[in-house]
Amino acid sequence: MFLNFSILVRYNFNKERIMVKSKICCTSQDRISQKTSPKWYCCTIETPGGMVPKISTNLTLSDYLGSAMARSSINRKHYHIRPGLYATGNPDKNSFVFVTANYKLTFDHLRKNMKGIDGWILVLDTEGINVWCAAGKGTFGTEELVKQVEQTGIKEIVSHRKLILPQLGAPGVAAHEVKKKTGFTVIYGPVRAADIPLFLTNELQSSGKMREVSFHVLDRLILTPIELAGTLKYCVLLFIFFIIYSWILAGNASFSQVLAKAFHSFLPFLGAVLTGTVIVPVILPFIPGKAFALKGWIGGIIWAAIYLFVIRNTFAWIVIVPYGLLLPALSAFLAMNFTGATSYTSLSGVLHEMKYALPFILVSAGAGISFFIVIAVIQNLV
Amino acid sequence: MKQRYFKNVVTLQYNKDNCTGCGMCVEVCPRGVFAMNGKKAIINDRNACIECGACMKNCAFNAISVRPGVGCAYAIIMGRLKGTEPGCGCGDSSSACCG
Ligand code: SF4
Ligand code: SF4
């Protein structure tokens, strides 16, 4: 699921990609070499616990493109930040300590919202994974937090004993255990980093809205290309299959005729894929039912009807039956996979849904495919 | 609009006797499932629970239990196929299950 909540990050990431700024925070004398360190790193400040790197709260073009970290990142997908303590502004012993994950986008999101705030940022080693996901896995967890608190010397640097954690880290961190082991009180801050300034003026209280994850049309729309991309490989394979199939049966037709024929065969499936990965997720709340598979199936039935009765203009049962079995099953399956992208599904709920939907989908799709094969064999033999 | 999934499927259990009324569950739940009723917590919106496990983890008095997991069909199917626990899918899939 759980990009689930990093959709929030991604959403903001996209939105703010447009506003690009390029600034460095410090004077040239303490600026460190550009070659070896990322642009957001400004300088170091001296503390009773040792030197702490200071970071910029402005995101630069390279942050957005990820190029600075991409070079030093361990794998292509995740930009890692070195775990440890960082400073924003000019923090002192009374400044707040914010805890975050070492996923570059999460980190960027936090520091950008730290503009004008003198604070400490404690980065945990979550293996380059966002807070919510890492909390589920336990890497954003009690143990790692305790370890970083000990290692960074934060006890010498601040005189208070409070840590502000993103609320979505709570599944991994037991506040009472952190207190027992380190003496620090964990305060869960808002779900969205953008609410941090308000959280601070509210004297470290999150209002109800700040605590809840929401999921809107825009969030769903932003996720659909990801869903679609996941099916791309299979779409290409299917299309190639149809090209080969049409070509074998083509006799002496030209290549463009083969291609056109293959596309005609491919079109209904493409429609079912788009229905399951884009259309159904976007209009999710407006389709009746709770089960994602059911919503996908309804969408698939509508698409099958459009394809058969409008595009193909056919009423022959020999065409209607196999498409009617296969296309909605395909849309249902893809829509069911969208469960992980929303913020309101539970493991038990998905298991409940799968228990009924999966056999139905498999039988329906299997029957549809068998039907196609039988028809193809008969047609080509006769 | 707060969306909810199926009714009465989640594994969330709350034992009132153990509750000291510390309020932590209300604070950590991303779905507003718990509320305070005087000196005790109550389950206010059970069907909104997504089984993230935050409440259980942060209740110091063992008043809450839930089977935490990810509500992602893709992760569950992949987990079954690979014989691993359904995880986030982070790092090895292009699915939206992943961050
Ligand atoms: S966290 Fe536990 S003890 Fe505290 S209010 Fe909730 S149920 Fe009660
Ligand atoms: S498991 Fe998560 S969503 Fe469910 S009640 Fe606990 S904190 Fe809330």
PDB file of N, CA and C in Angstrom, chain A residues 234-328:
ATOM      1  N   TYR A 234       2.826  -5.841 -20.140  1.00  0.00           N
ATOM      2  CA  TYR A 234       1.887  -6.862 -20.591  1.00  0.00           C
ATOM      3  C   TYR A 234       1.124  -6.409 -21.829  1.00  0.00           C
ATOM      4  N   CYS A 235       0.833  -5.102 -21.874  1.00  0.00           N
ATOM      5  CA  CYS A 235       0.146  -4.561 -23.053  1.00  0.00           C
ATOM      6  C   CYS A 235       1.004  -4.747 -24.299  1.00  0.00           C
ATOM      7  N   VAL A 236       2.287  -4.429 -24.156  1.00  0.00           N
ATOM      8  CA  VAL A 236       3.199  -4.552 -25.294  1.00  0.00           C
ATOM      9  C   VAL A 236       3.270  -6.014 -25.737  1.00  0.00           C
ATOM     10  N   LEU A 237       3.397  -6.910 -24.773  1.00  0.00           N
ATOM     11  CA  LEU A 237       3.466  -8.335 -25.102  1.00  0.00           C
ATOM     12  C   LEU A 237       2.211  -8.796 -25.843  1.00  0.00           C
ATOM     13  N   LEU A 238       1.068  -8.332 -25.336  1.00  0.00           N
ATOM     14  CA  LEU A 238      -0.199  -8.724 -25.956  1.00  0.00           C
ATOM     15  C   LEU A 238      -0.283  -8.212 -27.396  1.00  0.00           C
ATOM     16  N   PHE A 239       0.168  -6.982 -27.566  1.00  0.00           N
ATOM     17  CA  PHE A 239       0.132  -6.384 -28.899  1.00  0.00           C
ATOM     18  C   PHE A 239       1.038  -7.164 -29.855  1.00  0.00           C
ATOM     19  N   ILE A 240       2.219  -7.511 -29.367  1.00  0.00           N
ATOM     20  CA  ILE A 240       3.139  -8.300 -30.186  1.00  0.00           C
ATOM     21  C   ILE A 240       2.509  -9.654 -30.543  1.00  0.00           C
ATOM     22  N   PHE A 241       1.837 -10.235 -29.550  1.00  0.00           N
ATOM     23  CA  PHE A 241       1.152 -11.499 -29.804  1.00  0.00           C
ATOM     24  C   PHE A 241       0.140 -11.352 -30.946  1.00  0.00           C
ATOM     25  N   PHE A 242      -0.632 -10.272 -30.899  1.00  0.00           N
ATOM     26  CA  PHE A 242      -1.641 -10.057 -31.941  1.00  0.00           C
ATOM     27  C   PHE A 242      -1.003  -9.811 -33.308  1.00  0.00           C
ATOM     28  N   ILE A 243       0.138  -9.123 -33.295  1.00  0.00           N
ATOM     29  CA  ILE A 243       0.828  -8.889 -34.571  1.00  0.00           C
ATOM     30  C   ILE A 243       1.257 -10.234 -35.177  1.00  0.00           C
ATOM     31  N   ILE A 244       1.862 -11.055 -34.345  1.00  0.00           N
ATOM     32  CA  ILE A 244       2.326 -12.359 -34.828  1.00  0.00           C
ATOM     33  C   ILE A 244       1.136 -13.205 -35.300  1.00  0.00           C
ATOM     34  N   TYR A 245       0.089 -13.190 -34.483  1.00  0.00           N
ATOM     35  CA  TYR A 245      -1.110 -13.960 -34.796  1.00  0.00           C
ATOM     36  C   TYR A 245      -1.723 -13.508 -36.129  1.00  0.00           C
ATOM     37  N   SER A 246      -1.857 -12.186 -36.279  1.00  0.00           N
ATOM     38  CA  SER A 246      -2.431 -11.654 -37.523  1.00  0.00           C
ATOM     39  C   SER A 246      -1.531 -11.966 -38.709  1.00  0.00           C
ATOM     40  N   TRP A 247      -0.254 -11.923 -38.457  1.00  0.00           N
ATOM     41  CA  TRP A 247       0.717 -12.127 -39.526  1.00  0.00           C
ATOM     42  C   TRP A 247       0.667 -13.588 -40.018  1.00  0.00           C
ATOM     43  N   ILE A 248       0.539 -14.511 -39.050  1.00  0.00           N
ATOM     44  CA  ILE A 248       0.461 -15.927 -39.413  1.00  0.00           C
ATOM     45  C   ILE A 248      -0.776 -16.187 -40.268  1.00  0.00           C
ATOM     46  N   LEU A 249      -1.884 -15.544 -39.864  1.00  0.00           N
ATOM     47  CA  LEU A 249      -3.129 -15.775 -40.592  1.00  0.00           C
ATOM     48  C   LEU A 249      -3.303 -14.868 -41.795  1.00  0.00           C
ATOM     49  N   ALA A 250      -2.323 -14.019 -42.035  1.00  0.00           N
ATOM     50  CA  ALA A 250      -2.543 -12.929 -42.990  1.00  0.00           C
ATOM     51  C   ALA A 250      -2.517 -13.359 -44.449  1.00  0.00           C
ATOM     52  N   GLY A 251      -1.914 -14.502 -44.739  1.00  0.00           N
ATOM     53  CA  GLY A 251      -1.754 -14.854 -46.145  1.00  0.00           C
ATOM     54  C   GLY A 251      -0.779 -13.889 -46.784  1.00  0.00           C
ATOM     55  N   ASN A 252      -1.208 -13.177 -47.789  1.00  0.00           N
ATOM     56  CA  ASN A 252      -0.277 -12.253 -48.428  1.00  0.00           C
ATOM     57  C   ASN A 252      -0.624 -10.782 -48.198  1.00  0.00           C
ATOM     58  N   ALA A 253      -1.226 -10.488 -47.036  1.00  0.00           N
ATOM     59  CA  ALA A 253      -1.554  -9.093 -46.705  1.00  0.00           C
ATOM     60  C   ALA A 253      -0.274  -8.305 -46.424  1.00  0.00           C
ATOM     61  N   SER A 254      -0.347  -6.987 -46.634  1.00  0.00           N
ATOM     62  CA  SER A 254       0.821  -6.142 -46.395  1.00  0.00           C
ATOM     63  C   SER A 254       1.024  -5.953 -44.893  1.00  0.00           C
ATOM     64  N   PHE A 255       2.199  -5.420 -44.531  1.00  0.00           N
ATOM     65  CA  PHE A 255       2.506  -5.259 -43.122  1.00  0.00           C
ATOM     66  C   PHE A 255       1.550  -4.279 -42.444  1.00  0.00           C
ATOM     67  N   SER A 256       1.194  -3.213 -43.154  1.00  0.00           N
ATOM     68  CA  SER A 256       0.286  -2.235 -42.542  1.00  0.00           C
ATOM     69  C   SER A 256      -1.101  -2.840 -42.316  1.00  0.00           C
ATOM     70  N   GLN A 257      -1.476  -3.759 -43.192  1.00  0.00           N
ATOM     71  CA  GLN A 257      -2.764  -4.444 -42.992  1.00  0.00           C
ATOM     72  C   GLN A 257      -2.699  -5.342 -41.766  1.00  0.00           C
ATOM     73  N   VAL A 258      -1.559  -6.005 -41.614  1.00  0.00           N
ATOM     74  CA  VAL A 258      -1.345  -6.868 -40.441  1.00  0.00           C
ATOM     75  C   VAL A 258      -1.430  -6.034 -39.169  1.00  0.00           C
ATOM     76  N   LEU A 259      -0.753  -4.880 -39.229  1.00  0.00           N
ATOM     77  CA  LEU A 259      -0.714  -3.996 -38.076  1.00  0.00           C
ATOM     78  C   LEU A 259      -2.120  -3.514 -37.716  1.00  0.00           C
ATOM     79  N   ALA A 260      -2.863  -3.138 -38.729  1.00  0.00           N
ATOM     80  CA  ALA A 260      -4.230  -2.655 -38.513  1.00  0.00           C
ATOM     81  C   ALA A 260      -5.084  -3.752 -37.893  1.00  0.00           C
ATOM     82  N   LYS A 261      -4.914  -4.952 -38.390  1.00  0.00           N
ATOM     83  CA  LYS A 261      -5.686  -6.089 -37.876  1.00  0.00           C
ATOM     84  C   LYS A 261      -5.318  -6.364 -36.416  1.00  0.00           C
ATOM     85  N   ALA A 262      -4.002  -6.307 -36.155  1.00  0.00           N
ATOM     86  CA  ALA A 262      -3.531  -6.539 -34.787  1.00  0.00           C
ATOM     87  C   ALA A 262      -4.103  -5.481 -33.849  1.00  0.00           C
ATOM     88  N   PHE A 263      -4.137  -4.245 -34.315  1.00  0.00           N
ATOM     89  CA  PHE A 263      -4.667  -3.181 -33.469  1.00  0.00           C
ATOM     90  C   PHE A 263      -6.148  -3.389 -33.180  1.00  0.00           C
ATOM     91  N   HIS A 264      -6.875  -3.846 -34.179  1.00  0.00           N
ATOM     92  CA  HIS A 264      -8.302  -4.124 -33.971  1.00  0.00           C
ATOM     93  C   HIS A 264      -8.519  -5.184 -32.905  1.00  0.00           C
ATOM     94  N   SER A 265      -7.640  -6.183 -32.918  1.00  0.00           N
ATOM     95  CA  SER A 265      -7.746  -7.238 -31.903  1.00  0.00           C
ATOM     96  C   SER A 265      -7.346  -6.719 -30.530  1.00  0.00           C
ATOM     97  N   PHE A 266      -6.414  -5.782 -30.542  1.00  0.00           N
ATOM     98  CA  PHE A 266      -5.835  -5.277 -29.297  1.00  0.00           C
ATOM     99  C   PHE A 266      -6.754  -4.266 -28.612  1.00  0.00           C
ATOM    100  N   LEU A 267      -7.469  -3.507 -29.404  1.00  0.00           N
ATOM    101  CA  LEU A 267      -8.290  -2.397 -28.898  1.00  0.00           C
ATOM    102  C   LEU A 267      -9.189  -2.744 -27.705  1.00  0.00           C
ATOM    103  N   PRO A 268      -9.971  -3.834 -27.768  1.00  0.00           N
ATOM    104  CA  PRO A 268     -10.841  -4.113 -26.617  1.00  0.00           C
ATOM    105  C   PRO A 268     -10.052  -4.314 -25.321  1.00  0.00           C
ATOM    106  N   PHE A 269      -8.869  -4.900 -25.421  1.00  0.00           N
ATOM    107  CA  PHE A 269      -8.070  -5.156 -24.221  1.00  0.00           C
ATOM    108  C   PHE A 269      -7.453  -3.858 -23.707  1.00  0.00           C
ATOM    109  N   LEU A 270      -7.013  -3.031 -24.637  1.00  0.00           N
ATOM    110  CA  LEU A 270      -6.477  -1.734 -24.249  1.00  0.00           C
ATOM    111  C   LEU A 270      -7.548  -0.950 -23.486  1.00  0.00           C
ATOM    112  N   GLY A 271      -8.760  -0.998 -24.005  1.00  0.00           N
ATOM    113  CA  GLY A 271      -9.871  -0.308 -23.342  1.00  0.00           C
ATOM    114  C   GLY A 271     -10.110  -0.846 -21.941  1.00  0.00           C
ATOM    115  N   ALA A 272     -10.045  -2.166 -21.804  1.00  0.00           N
ATOM    116  CA  ALA A 272     -10.273  -2.776 -20.488  1.00  0.00           C
ATOM    117  C   ALA A 272      -9.166  -2.395 -19.518  1.00  0.00           C
ATOM    118  N   VAL A 273      -7.942  -2.292 -20.028  1.00  0.00           N
ATOM    119  CA  VAL A 273      -6.812  -1.899 -19.177  1.00  0.00           C
ATOM    120  C   VAL A 273      -6.985  -0.449 -18.722  1.00  0.00           C
ATOM    121  N   LEU A 274      -7.323   0.414 -19.654  1.00  0.00           N
ATOM    122  CA  LEU A 274      -7.524   1.829 -19.297  1.00  0.00           C
ATOM    123  C   LEU A 274      -8.682   1.977 -18.311  1.00  0.00           C
ATOM    124  N   THR A 275      -9.724   1.184 -18.519  1.00  0.00           N
ATOM    125  CA  THR A 275     -10.856   1.230 -17.597  1.00  0.00           C
ATOM    126  C   THR A 275     -10.421   0.856 -16.189  1.00  0.00           C
ATOM    127  N   GLY A 276      -9.672  -0.221 -16.079  1.00  0.00           N
ATOM    128  CA  GLY A 276      -9.262  -0.715 -14.761  1.00  0.00           C
ATOM    129  C   GLY A 276      -8.199   0.114 -14.077  1.00  0.00           C
ATOM    130  N   THR A 277      -7.324   0.745 -14.853  1.00  0.00           N
ATOM    131  CA  THR A 277      -6.204   1.461 -14.235  1.00  0.00           C
ATOM    132  C   THR A 277      -6.393   2.966 -14.167  1.00  0.00           C
ATOM    133  N   VAL A 278      -7.230   3.524 -15.017  1.00  0.00           N
ATOM    134  CA  VAL A 278      -7.374   4.985 -15.027  1.00  0.00           C
ATOM    135  C   VAL A 278      -8.802   5.412 -14.692  1.00  0.00           C
ATOM    136  N   ILE A 279      -9.749   4.969 -15.489  1.00  0.00           N
ATOM    137  CA  ILE A 279     -11.107   5.493 -15.342  1.00  0.00           C
ATOM    138  C   ILE A 279     -11.728   5.102 -14.002  1.00  0.00           C
ATOM    139  N   VAL A 280     -11.684   3.825 -13.683  1.00  0.00           N
ATOM    140  CA  VAL A 280     -12.288   3.381 -12.421  1.00  0.00           C
ATOM    141  C   VAL A 280     -11.607   4.030 -11.201  1.00  0.00           C
ATOM    142  N   PRO A 281     -10.262   4.029 -11.114  1.00  0.00           N
ATOM    143  CA  PRO A 281      -9.651   4.705  -9.968  1.00  0.00           C
ATOM    144  C   PRO A 281     -10.046   6.171  -9.825  1.00  0.00           C
ATOM    145  N   VAL A 282     -10.159   6.871 -10.936  1.00  0.00           N
ATOM    146  CA  VAL A 282     -10.469   8.299 -10.840  1.00  0.00           C
ATOM    147  C   VAL A 282     -11.893   8.535 -10.349  1.00  0.00           C
ATOM    148  N   ILE A 283     -12.833   7.742 -10.839  1.00  0.00           N
ATOM    149  CA  ILE A 283     -14.220   7.980 -10.420  1.00  0.00           C
ATOM    150  C   ILE A 283     -14.657   6.999  -9.321  1.00  0.00           C
ATOM    151  N   LEU A 284     -13.659   6.465  -8.648  1.00  0.00           N
ATOM    152  CA  LEU A 284     -13.877   5.438  -7.623  1.00  0.00           C
ATOM    153  C   LEU A 284     -15.091   5.633  -6.708  1.00  0.00           C
ATOM    154  N   PRO A 285     -15.189   6.793  -6.033  1.00  0.00           N
ATOM    155  CA  PRO A 285     -16.287   6.909  -5.066  1.00  0.00           C
ATOM    156  C   PRO A 285     -17.663   6.957  -5.712  1.00  0.00           C
ATOM    157  N   PHE A 286     -17.703   7.197  -7.007  1.00  0.00           N
ATOM    158  CA  PHE A 286     -19.002   7.357  -7.657  1.00  0.00           C
ATOM    159  C   PHE A 286     -19.536   6.059  -8.246  1.00  0.00           C
ATOM    160  N   ILE A 287     -18.704   5.017  -8.214  1.00  0.00           N
ATOM    161  CA  ILE A 287     -19.172   3.719  -8.682  1.00  0.00           C
ATOM    162  C   ILE A 287     -19.695   2.955  -7.477  1.00  0.00           C
ATOM    163  N   PRO A 288     -20.875   2.363  -7.596  1.00  0.00           N
ATOM    164  CA  PRO A 288     -21.451   1.686  -6.431  1.00  0.00           C
ATOM    165  C   PRO A 288     -20.608   0.507  -5.962  1.00  0.00           C
ATOM    166  N   GLY A 289     -20.787   0.142  -4.707  1.00  0.00           N
ATOM    167  CA  GLY A 289     -20.078  -1.000  -4.142  1.00  0.00           C
ATOM    168  C   GLY A 289     -18.885  -0.571  -3.316  1.00  0.00           C
ATOM    169  N   LYS A 290     -18.408  -1.502  -2.505  1.00  0.00           N
ATOM    170  CA  LYS A 290     -17.226  -1.262  -1.670  1.00  0.00           C
ATOM    171  C   LYS A 290     -16.011  -1.915  -2.307  1.00  0.00           C
ATOM    172  N   ALA A 291     -16.244  -3.078  -2.929  1.00  0.00           N
ATOM    173  CA  ALA A 291     -15.138  -3.851  -3.470  1.00  0.00           C
ATOM    174  C   ALA A 291     -14.588  -3.188  -4.725  1.00  0.00           C
ATOM    175  N   PHE A 292     -13.287  -3.030  -4.743  1.00  0.00           N
ATOM    176  CA  PHE A 292     -12.635  -2.425  -5.910  1.00  0.00           C
ATOM    177  C   PHE A 292     -12.838  -3.294  -7.136  1.00  0.00           C
ATOM    178  N   ALA A 293     -12.782  -4.616  -6.921  1.00  0.00           N
ATOM    179  CA  ALA A 293     -12.944  -5.538  -8.043  1.00  0.00           C
ATOM    180  C   ALA A 293     -14.333  -5.373  -8.662  1.00  0.00           C
ATOM    181  N   LEU A 294     -15.323  -5.201  -7.805  1.00  0.00           N
ATOM    182  CA  LEU A 294     -16.684  -5.021  -8.312  1.00  0.00           C
ATOM    183  C   LEU A 294     -16.802  -3.731  -9.125  1.00  0.00           C
ATOM    184  N   LYS A 295     -16.180  -2.686  -8.599  1.00  0.00           N
ATOM    185  CA  LYS A 295     -16.191  -1.413  -9.316  1.00  0.00           C
ATOM    186  C   LYS A 295     -15.515  -1.574 -10.689  1.00  0.00           C
ATOM    187  N   GLY A 296     -14.395  -2.281 -10.685  1.00  0.00           N
ATOM    188  CA  GLY A 296     -13.677  -2.518 -11.932  1.00  0.00           C
ATOM    189  C   GLY A 296     -14.501  -3.357 -12.893  1.00  0.00           C
ATOM    190  N   TRP A 297     -15.213  -4.327 -12.325  1.00  0.00           N
ATOM    191  CA  TRP A 297     -16.027  -5.210 -13.148  1.00  0.00           C
ATOM    192  C   TRP A 297     -17.169  -4.433 -13.801  1.00  0.00           C
ATOM    193  N   ILE A 298     -17.795  -3.567 -13.019  1.00  0.00           N
ATOM    194  CA  ILE A 298     -18.871  -2.726 -13.572  1.00  0.00           C
ATOM    195  C   ILE A 298     -18.323  -1.864 -14.706  1.00  0.00           C
ATOM    196  N   GLY A 299     -17.166  -1.246 -14.454  1.00  0.00           N
ATOM    197  CA  GLY A 299     -16.521  -0.433 -15.486  1.00  0.00           C
ATOM    198  C   GLY A 299     -16.217  -1.268 -16.724  1.00  0.00           C
ATOM    199  N   GLY A 300     -15.756  -2.485 -16.488  1.00  0.00           N
ATOM    200  CA  GLY A 300     -15.398  -3.377 -17.590  1.00  0.00           C
ATOM    201  C   GLY A 300     -16.608  -3.799 -18.413  1.00  0.00           C
ATOM    202  N   ILE A 301     -17.732  -4.030 -17.734  1.00  0.00           N
ATOM    203  CA  ILE A 301     -18.970  -4.391 -18.427  1.00  0.00           C
ATOM    204  C   ILE A 301     -19.416  -3.232 -19.335  1.00  0.00           C
ATOM    205  N   ILE A 302     -19.305  -2.020 -18.779  1.00  0.00           N
ATOM    206  CA  ILE A 302     -19.709  -0.850 -19.575  1.00  0.00           C
ATOM    207  C   ILE A 302     -18.807  -0.722 -20.799  1.00  0.00           C
ATOM    208  N   TRP A 303     -17.509  -0.886 -20.579  1.00  0.00           N
ATOM    209  CA  TRP A 303     -16.579  -0.820 -21.710  1.00  0.00           C
ATOM    210  C   TRP A 303     -16.877  -1.927 -22.734  1.00  0.00           C
ATOM    211  N   ALA A 304     -17.111  -3.139 -22.248  1.00  0.00           N
ATOM    212  CA  ALA A 304     -17.398  -4.249 -23.160  1.00  0.00           C
ATOM    213  C   ALA A 304     -18.643  -3.937 -23.994  1.00  0.00           C
ATOM    214  N   ALA A 305     -19.661  -3.357 -23.341  1.00  0.00           N
ATOM    215  CA  ALA A 305     -20.890  -3.004 -24.058  1.00  0.00           C
ATOM    216  C   ALA A 305     -20.613  -1.944 -25.115  1.00  0.00           C
ATOM    217  N   ILE A 306     -19.811  -0.941 -24.746  1.00  0.00           N
ATOM    218  CA  ILE A 306     -19.476   0.109 -25.719  1.00  0.00           C
ATOM    219  C   ILE A 306     -18.728  -0.508 -26.902  1.00  0.00           C
ATOM    220  N   TYR A 307     -17.767  -1.349 -26.562  1.00  0.00           N
ATOM    221  CA  TYR A 307     -16.957  -1.941 -27.618  1.00  0.00           C
ATOM    222  C   TYR A 307     -17.809  -2.811 -28.544  1.00  0.00           C
ATOM    223  N   LEU A 308     -18.612  -3.693 -27.969  1.00  0.00           N
ATOM    224  CA  LEU A 308     -19.353  -4.653 -28.789  1.00  0.00           C
ATOM    225  C   LEU A 308     -20.484  -3.999 -29.556  1.00  0.00           C
ATOM    226  N   PHE A 309     -21.301  -3.222 -28.836  1.00  0.00           N
ATOM    227  CA  PHE A 309     -22.529  -2.722 -29.462  1.00  0.00           C
ATOM    228  C   PHE A 309     -22.319  -1.432 -30.245  1.00  0.00           C
ATOM    229  N   VAL A 310     -21.348  -0.620 -29.828  1.00  0.00           N
ATOM    230  CA  VAL A 310     -21.140   0.653 -30.514  1.00  0.00           C
ATOM    231  C   VAL A 310     -20.006   0.548 -31.531  1.00  0.00           C
ATOM    232  N   ILE A 311     -18.825   0.161 -31.047  1.00  0.00           N
ATOM    233  CA  ILE A 311     -17.667   0.150 -31.943  1.00  0.00           C
ATOM    234  C   ILE A 311     -17.766  -0.992 -32.962  1.00  0.00           C
ATOM    235  N   ARG A 312     -18.026  -2.189 -32.449  1.00  0.00           N
ATOM    236  CA  ARG A 312     -18.105  -3.336 -33.361  1.00  0.00           C
ATOM    237  C   ARG A 312     -19.477  -3.469 -34.001  1.00  0.00           C
ATOM    238  N   ASN A 313     -20.464  -2.937 -33.312  1.00  0.00           N
ATOM    239  CA  ASN A 313     -21.856  -3.033 -33.769  1.00  0.00           C
ATOM    240  C   ASN A 313     -22.247  -4.479 -34.070  1.00  0.00           C
ATOM    241  N   THR A 314     -21.950  -5.332 -33.101  1.00  0.00           N
ATOM    242  CA  THR A 314     -22.279  -6.731 -33.305  1.00  0.00           C
ATOM    243  C   THR A 314     -23.191  -7.226 -32.190  1.00  0.00           C
ATOM    244  N   PHE A 315     -24.048  -8.171 -32.531  1.00  0.00           N
ATOM    245  CA  PHE A 315     -24.907  -8.755 -31.512  1.00  0.00           C
ATOM    246  C   PHE A 315     -24.801 -10.280 -31.529  1.00  0.00           C
ATOM    247  N   ALA A 316     -23.740 -10.752 -32.212  1.00  0.00           N
ATOM    248  CA  ALA A 316     -23.559 -12.202 -32.306  1.00  0.00           C
ATOM    249  C   ALA A 316     -23.048 -12.731 -30.971  1.00  0.00           C
ATOM    250  N   TRP A 317     -23.761 -13.711 -30.434  1.00  0.00           N
ATOM    251  CA  TRP A 317     -23.382 -14.215 -29.104  1.00  0.00           C
ATOM    252  C   TRP A 317     -21.982 -14.808 -29.093  1.00  0.00           C
ATOM    253  N   ILE A 318     -21.565 -15.297 -30.240  1.00  0.00           N
ATOM    254  CA  ILE A 318     -20.238 -15.919 -30.330  1.00  0.00           C
ATOM    255  C   ILE A 318     -19.124 -14.889 -30.102  1.00  0.00           C
ATOM    256  N   VAL A 319     -19.451 -13.618 -30.321  1.00  0.00           N
ATOM    257  CA  VAL A 319     -18.499 -12.531 -30.032  1.00  0.00           C
ATOM    258  C   VAL A 319     -18.746 -11.989 -28.631  1.00  0.00           C
ATOM    259  N   ILE A 320     -20.023 -11.806 -28.309  1.00  0.00           N
ATOM    260  CA  ILE A 320     -20.377 -11.184 -27.034  1.00  0.00           C
ATOM    261  C   ILE A 320     -19.905 -12.017 -25.847  1.00  0.00           C
ATOM    262  N   VAL A 321     -20.106 -13.309 -25.890  1.00  0.00           N
ATOM    263  CA  VAL A 321     -19.798 -14.147 -24.720  1.00  0.00           C
ATOM    264  C   VAL A 321     -18.318 -14.093 -24.318  1.00  0.00           C
ATOM    265  N   PRO A 322     -17.379 -14.368 -25.233  1.00  0.00           N
ATOM    266  CA  PRO A 322     -15.980 -14.359 -24.763  1.00  0.00           C
ATOM    267  C   PRO A 322     -15.515 -12.976 -24.303  1.00  0.00           C
ATOM    268  N   TYR A 323     -15.901 -11.944 -25.033  1.00  0.00           N
ATOM    269  CA  TYR A 323     -15.495 -10.597 -24.593  1.00  0.00           C
ATOM    270  C   TYR A 323     -16.175 -10.237 -23.275  1.00  0.00           C
ATOM    271  N   GLY A 324     -17.432 -10.604 -23.175  1.00  0.00           N
ATOM    272  CA  GLY A 324     -18.181 -10.316 -21.945  1.00  0.00           C
ATOM    273  C   GLY A 324     -17.592 -11.016 -20.733  1.00  0.00           C
ATOM    274  N   LEU A 325     -16.943 -12.149 -20.963  1.00  0.00           N
ATOM    275  CA  LEU A 325     -16.303 -12.865 -19.858  1.00  0.00           C
ATOM    276  C   LEU A 325     -14.926 -12.283 -19.528  1.00  0.00           C
ATOM    277  N   LEU A 326     -14.182 -11.988 -20.578  1.00  0.00           N
ATOM    278  CA  LEU A 326     -12.779 -11.630 -20.373  1.00  0.00           C
ATOM    279  C   LEU A 326     -12.546 -10.157 -20.002  1.00  0.00           C
ATOM    280  N   LEU A 327     -13.161  -9.248 -20.733  1.00  0.00           N
ATOM    281  CA  LEU A 327     -12.856  -7.825 -20.507  1.00  0.00           C
ATOM    282  C   LEU A 327     -13.199  -7.348 -19.099  1.00  0.00           C
ATOM    283  N   PRO A 328     -14.414  -7.615 -18.589  1.00  0.00           N
ATOM    284  CA  PRO A 328     -14.703  -7.148 -17.224  1.00  0.00           C
ATOM    285  C   PRO A 328     -13.802  -7.802 -16.181  1.00  0.00           C
TER     286      PRO A 328
END
